[in-house]
Every structure is written in structure tokens, then in C-alpha cells.
Coordinates of N, CA and C in Angstrom, one line a residue:
M263 N 117.3 125.7 108.2 CA 118.8 126.4 108.5 C 118.5 127.4 109.9
I264 N 119.3 127.5 110.8 CA 119.7 127.7 111.7 C 120.5 129.2 111.7
D265 N 119.9 130.4 111.8 CA 121.1 131.4 112.1 C 121.4 131.8 113.5
I266 N 122.5 131.8 114.1 CA 122.9 132.0 115.1 C 122.2 133.1 116.0
K267 N 122.3 134.2 114.9 CA 121.6 135.6 115.2 C 120.2 135.6 116.0
D268 N 119.4 134.6 115.1 CA 118.0 134.8 115.7 C 117.6 133.5 117.1
L269 N 119.0 132.9 117.5 CA 118.8 132.6 119.3 C 118.8 133.3 120.2
K270 N 117.7 132.8 121.0 CA 117.4 133.4 122.0 C 117.7 132.6 123.2
V271 N 117.9 133.0 124.7 CA 118.0 131.8 125.8 C 116.7 131.8 125.7
G272 N 116.1 130.5 126.2 CA 115.0 130.2 126.5 C 114.5 129.3 125.7
Q273 N 115.0 129.5 123.9 CA 114.1 129.5 122.7 C 114.3 127.7 122.9
R274 N 113.2 127.2 122.5 CA 113.3 125.5 122.2 C 113.7 125.2 120.8
L275 N 114.4 124.3 121.2 CA 115.1 123.6 119.7 C 115.0 122.3 120.0
Y276 N 115.6 121.5 119.0 CA 115.5 120.1 119.0 C 117.0 119.5 118.9
V277 N 117.1 118.7 119.5 CA 118.9 118.0 118.9 C 118.6 116.2 118.6
V278 N 118.9 116.4 117.9 CA 118.7 114.8 117.4 C 120.1 113.8 117.5
Q279 N 120.2 113.0 118.3 CA 121.2 111.9 118.5 C 120.9 111.0 117.6
K280 N 122.5 110.9 116.9 CA 122.0 109.7 115.7 C 122.5 108.3 116.4
E281 N 122.2 107.6 115.9 CA 122.6 106.1 116.6 C 123.2 105.4 115.6
F282 N 124.0 104.7 115.8 CA 124.5 103.3 114.8 C 124.9 102.2 115.5
E283 N 124.9 101.3 114.4 CA 124.5 99.5 114.7 C 125.7 99.3 113.6
R284 N 127.0 98.9 114.1 CA 128.0 98.3 113.8 C 128.4 99.2 112.3
G285 N 128.8 100.7 112.7 CA 128.9 101.6 111.9 C 127.9 102.2 110.8
I286 N 126.8 101.6 111.0 CA 125.7 102.0 110.2 C 124.4 102.7 110.7
H287 N 124.4 103.7 110.3 CA 123.6 105.0 110.9 C 121.8 104.3 110.8
R288 N 121.6 104.1 111.9 CA 119.8 103.3 112.2 C 118.9 104.5 112.7
R289 N 118.2 105.0 111.3 CA 117.5 106.3 111.7 C 116.1 105.2 112.5
E290 N 115.9 104.7 113.0 CA 114.4 104.1 113.6 C 115.0 104.2 114.8
L291 N 116.3 104.6 115.3 CA 117.0 104.4 116.6 C 117.3 105.8 117.1
D292 N 117.4 106.8 116.0 CA 117.7 108.0 116.1 C 116.9 108.6 117.4
K293 N 117.4 109.6 118.6 CA 116.5 110.4 120.0 C 116.3 111.8 119.1
V294 N 115.1 112.5 119.3 CA 115.1 113.8 118.8 C 114.4 114.2 120.5
I295 N 115.7 114.6 121.1 CA 115.0 115.8 122.4 C 115.2 117.3 122.4
K296 N 113.8 117.4 122.9 CA 113.2 118.8 123.2 C 114.5 119.7 123.9
T297 N 114.8 120.7 123.4 CA 115.9 121.6 124.6 C 115.8 122.8 124.5
R298 N 116.9 124.0 125.6 CA 116.0 124.8 125.4 C 117.4 125.6 125.2
V299 N 117.6 126.8 125.1 CA 118.7 127.6 124.8 C 119.4 127.9 126.2
I300 N 120.4 128.0 126.4 CA 120.7 128.6 127.9 C 121.9 129.3 127.8
K301 N 122.5 129.6 126.4 CA 123.7 130.4 126.2 C 123.5 130.5 124.8
A302 N 123.5 131.8 124.2 CA 123.7 132.1 122.8 C 124.8 133.2 122.4
G303 N 125.9 132.8 122.2 CA 126.6 133.9 121.7 C 126.8 133.9 120.2
R304 N 128.4 134.8 119.8 CA 128.1 134.9 118.5 C 128.4 133.4 117.6
R305 N 129.3 132.8 117.8 CA 129.4 131.5 117.2 C 129.0 130.2 117.6
Y306 N 128.7 130.1 119.4 CA 128.5 129.0 120.0 C 127.0 129.6 120.7
V307 N 126.2 127.8 120.9 CA 124.9 128.3 121.5 C 125.0 127.2 122.2
T308 N 124.6 127.4 123.5 CA 124.5 125.9 124.5 C 122.9 125.6 124.8
V309 N 123.0 124.4 124.7 CA 121.3 123.9 125.0 C 121.5 123.1 126.0
N310 N 120.2 122.7 126.6 CA 120.0 122.0 128.2 C 118.5 121.4 128.2
A311 N 118.7 119.7 128.1 CA 117.4 119.5 128.2 C 117.5 117.8 129.2
E312 N 117.0 117.8 130.2 CA 117.0 116.6 131.2 C 118.7 116.2 131.6
G313 N 119.6 117.5 132.3 CA 120.8 116.7 132.1 C 121.8 116.5 131.1
F314 N 121.1 116.8 129.7 CA 122.1 116.8 128.3 C 121.8 118.5 127.9
V315 N 123.5 118.7 128.4 CA 123.8 120.0 127.7 C 125.1 119.8 127.2
E316 N 124.9 120.8 125.7 CA 125.9 120.5 124.6 C 126.0 121.6 124.2
T317 N 127.3 121.9 123.7 CA 127.5 123.6 122.9 C 128.2 122.9 121.6
F318 N 126.6 123.7 120.5 CA 127.0 123.6 119.2 C 128.1 124.6 118.6
D319 N 128.6 124.4 117.5 CA 129.6 125.5 116.9 C 128.7 125.9 115.3
S320 N 128.5 127.2 115.1 CA 127.6 127.5 114.2 C 128.3 127.2 112.6
H321 N 130.2 127.5 113.1 CA 130.4 127.6 111.9 C 130.5 125.8 111.5
K322 N 130.0 124.9 112.2 CA 129.9 123.6 111.8 C 128.4 123.0 111.4
D323 N 127.8 123.9 111.3 CA 126.1 124.0 110.8 C 125.5 123.2 112.1
F324 N 126.2 123.6 113.2 CA 125.5 122.8 114.3 C 125.5 121.4 114.8
K325 N 126.3 120.7 114.1 CA 126.6 119.4 114.2 C 128.1 119.2 115.0
I326 N 127.9 118.0 116.1 CA 128.6 117.3 116.1 C 128.9 116.2 116.0
E327 N 130.3 116.1 115.7 CA 131.0 114.7 115.2 C 131.2 113.4 116.4
N328 N 131.1 112.1 115.8 CA 131.7 111.1 117.1 C 132.9 110.9 116.8
G329 N 133.9 111.2 116.1 CA 135.3 111.1 116.2 C 135.7 110.0 114.5
R330 N 134.5 109.7 114.2 CA 134.7 109.0 113.0 C 134.4 109.5 111.7
G331 N 133.8 110.9 111.7 CA 133.5 111.3 110.5 C 131.9 110.9 110.3
K332 N 131.4 110.7 111.8 CA 130.0 110.7 111.3 C 129.4 111.7 112.3
M333 N 128.1 112.2 112.0 CA 127.4 113.0 112.9 C 127.0 112.2 114.0
K334 N 127.2 113.1 115.1 CA 126.9 112.2 116.7 C 125.4 112.8 117.0
C335 N 125.3 114.1 117.1 CA 123.9 115.2 117.3 C 124.0 116.1 116.3
G336 N 123.2 116.6 116.0 CA 122.9 118.2 115.5 C 121.3 118.6 115.8
L337 N 121.5 120.1 115.7 CA 120.7 120.6 116.3 C 120.1 121.6 115.2
Y338 N 118.6 121.6 115.7 CA 117.3 121.8 114.4 C 116.4 122.9 115.4
L339 N 115.8 123.4 114.4 CA 114.6 124.4 114.7 C 113.6 123.7 115.0
C340 N 113.1 122.6 114.4 CA 112.2 121.8 114.4 C 112.6 120.1 113.9
A341 N 111.8 119.3 114.0 CA 112.2 117.6 114.1 C 111.9 117.8 112.8
Q342 N 111.0 119.1 111.4 CA 110.7 118.7 110.6 C 111.9 119.2 109.6
D343 N 112.8 119.8 110.1 CA 113.9 119.9 109.5 C 115.2 118.7 109.3
Y344 N 115.2 118.2 110.5 CA 115.7 116.5 110.5 C 115.3 116.0 109.5
L345 N 114.0 115.9 109.4 CA 113.5 114.8 108.4 C 113.5 115.2 107.1
G346 N 113.9 116.7 106.8 CA 113.8 117.4 105.3 C 115.6 117.1 105.2
E347 N 116.4 116.7 105.9 CA 117.6 116.6 105.8 C 117.9 115.3 105.6
L348 N 117.2 114.2 106.1 CA 116.9 113.0 105.4 C 116.3 112.8 104.5
A349 N 115.9 113.4 103.9 CA 115.0 113.2 102.1 C 115.9 113.8 101.4
K350 N 116.6 114.3 102.1 CA 117.8 115.2 101.1 C 118.8 114.5 100.8
E351 N 119.4 113.4 101.9 CA 120.4 112.7 101.6 C 119.7 111.4 100.8
D352 N 118.8 110.6 100.9 CA 117.8 109.9 100.0 C 117.9 110.3 98.5
L353 N 117.7 111.3 98.4 CA 117.4 112.3 97.0 C 118.9 112.3 96.0
L354 N 119.8 112.4 97.2 CA 121.1 112.6 96.6 C 121.8 111.4 96.2
K355 N 121.3 110.2 97.0 CA 121.8 109.3 96.7 C 121.5 108.6 95.9
E356 N 120.0 108.8 95.1 CA 119.4 108.8 94.0 C 119.9 109.4 92.8
V357 N 120.0 110.2 93.0 CA 120.5 111.0 91.8 C 122.1 110.6 91.5
R358 N 123.0 110.3 92.3 CA 124.2 109.8 92.2 C 124.3 108.6 91.7
G359 N 123.3 107.5 91.9 CA 123.2 106.2 91.3 C 122.3 106.0 90.1
F360 N 121.8 107.2 89.5 CA 121.3 107.3 88.7 C 122.3 107.6 87.5
F361 N 123.3 108.6 87.7 CA 124.2 108.6 86.9 C 125.6 108.1 87.0
D362 N 125.4 106.7 88.1 CA 126.8 106.3 88.1 C 126.8 105.4 87.1
T363 N 128.2 105.3 86.2 CA 128.0 104.8 84.9 C 128.4 103.3 85.2
Y364 N 128.6 102.9 86.0 CA 129.0 101.5 86.6 C 127.5 100.5 86.7
N365 N 126.5 101.9 87.0 CA 125.1 100.5 87.2 C 124.5 100.6 86.0
S366 N 124.3 101.7 85.2 CA 123.1 101.7 84.3 C 124.2 102.5 83.5
R367 N 123.3 102.6 82.0 CA 123.6 103.7 81.2 C 122.0 104.8 80.7
E368 N 121.3 104.3 81.5 CA 120.2 105.0 81.6 C 119.5 106.4 81.3
Y369 N 120.6 107.2 82.0 CA 120.8 108.7 81.6 C 121.5 108.8 80.3
E370 N 121.6 107.9 79.2 CA 121.4 108.8 78.3 C 120.2 108.6 77.4
L371 N 119.1 108.3 77.9 CA 117.9 108.5 77.7 C 117.3 109.6 77.3
I372 N 117.6 110.2 78.7 CA 117.6 111.9 78.9 C 116.9 112.2 77.5
S373 N 115.9 113.6 77.7 CA 115.8 114.3 76.2 C 117.0 115.9 76.3
L374 N 117.0 116.4 75.4 CA 117.6 117.6 75.5 C 117.3 118.8 76.3
E375 N 115.7 118.6 76.2 CA 114.9 119.7 77.1 C 115.4 119.2 78.6
D376 N 115.5 118.1 79.1 CA 115.9 117.8 80.3 C 117.1 117.9 80.1
L377 N 118.1 117.7 79.9 CA 119.7 117.6 80.2 C 119.7 119.0 80.1
E378 N 119.1 119.9 79.3 CA 119.7 121.5 79.7 C 119.2 122.0 81.0
T379 N 117.7 121.3 81.3 CA 117.5 121.7 82.9 C 118.2 121.6 83.8
I380 N 118.7 120.3 83.5 CA 119.7 119.6 84.6 C 120.7 120.6 84.7
N381 N 121.5 120.6 83.7 CA 122.7 121.6 83.6 C 122.3 123.0 84.2
E382 N 121.0 123.8 83.9 CA 121.1 124.9 84.4 C 120.8 124.7 85.9
I383 N 120.3 123.8 86.7 CA 120.3 123.6 88.3 C 122.0 123.2 88.9
I384 N 123.0 122.6 87.9 CA 124.0 122.3 88.5 C 124.6 123.6 88.2
K385 N 124.6 124.4 87.1 CA 125.4 125.9 87.1 C 124.8 126.7 88.3
K386 N 123.7 126.7 88.5 CA 123.2 127.5 89.8 C 123.9 127.1 91.4
Y387 N 124.3 125.9 91.6 CA 125.2 125.5 92.6 C 126.7 125.2 92.4
Q388 N 127.4 125.1 91.1 CA 128.6 125.3 91.1 C 129.6 126.3 92.0
L389 N 130.4 126.5 92.3 CA 131.5 127.1 93.0 C 131.9 127.8 91.7
R390 N 132.1 128.9 91.8 CA 133.0 129.7 90.6 C 134.5 130.0 91.0

């Protein structure tokens, strides 16, 4: 996670340009571009790499949408941060699929102890 206060001019960051084919994200086509910070403010940061100049908003989690609700590009401290974000998306999809009542009812086999653990995790992240 990037904190705008920690960014300095000249710092190396990574921009990931997401590629879509027929509206579907194709991870293997994504481009990871090494960039340098050329301007850092209280809210915005501007990066430049080989003619690629882009300004990212910290209030939008350093992501830029393509106008159709999908991420066009994002700014990361390292390429591993992007891979972690993809892994999180995959795990969330698995969890949603497991609890989807239309697919199966396997979740009814979860033990009481495991349900209590899941419940504690959910409570930790619920908005109050």
C-alpha cells in the first residue's frame, strides 16, 4: 500500500497497464513499467517513464479507470504488490463461490469451531 507522504521525487515505482480483450482482463498481456516520480503533492503524484507520463490520485488508491468501471492502470511500490492484488482477487472469488447458495451447500458441512473463526474474521472487517 502506498502512502503519499512517503513518496519522493526520483523514487522508482511501477505502473501496471491492464490489458483487456473483448472486455475481459487478460493478465498475461498486462504491462509492468518502471517509472520515476517527477512530482509529488499532498494528494497527487506524477510519474514518468519513456514518454509515459501519468498523474495518480491517492484518494482513488492510485488507480485510473478506463471509463467503463475497469482499472486502466495502477501505481505500485513493487511488481509483487500487483501480484498480491491479483492473488487477493482470486481468493475473494473462491470464497464468494464457496458461499454462493446456488452452486452448492458445502458450507453447511463447516464445523462450529471453523464457523466461529470465520465469524470473527468477518466481524474484524465489518463497517460499524
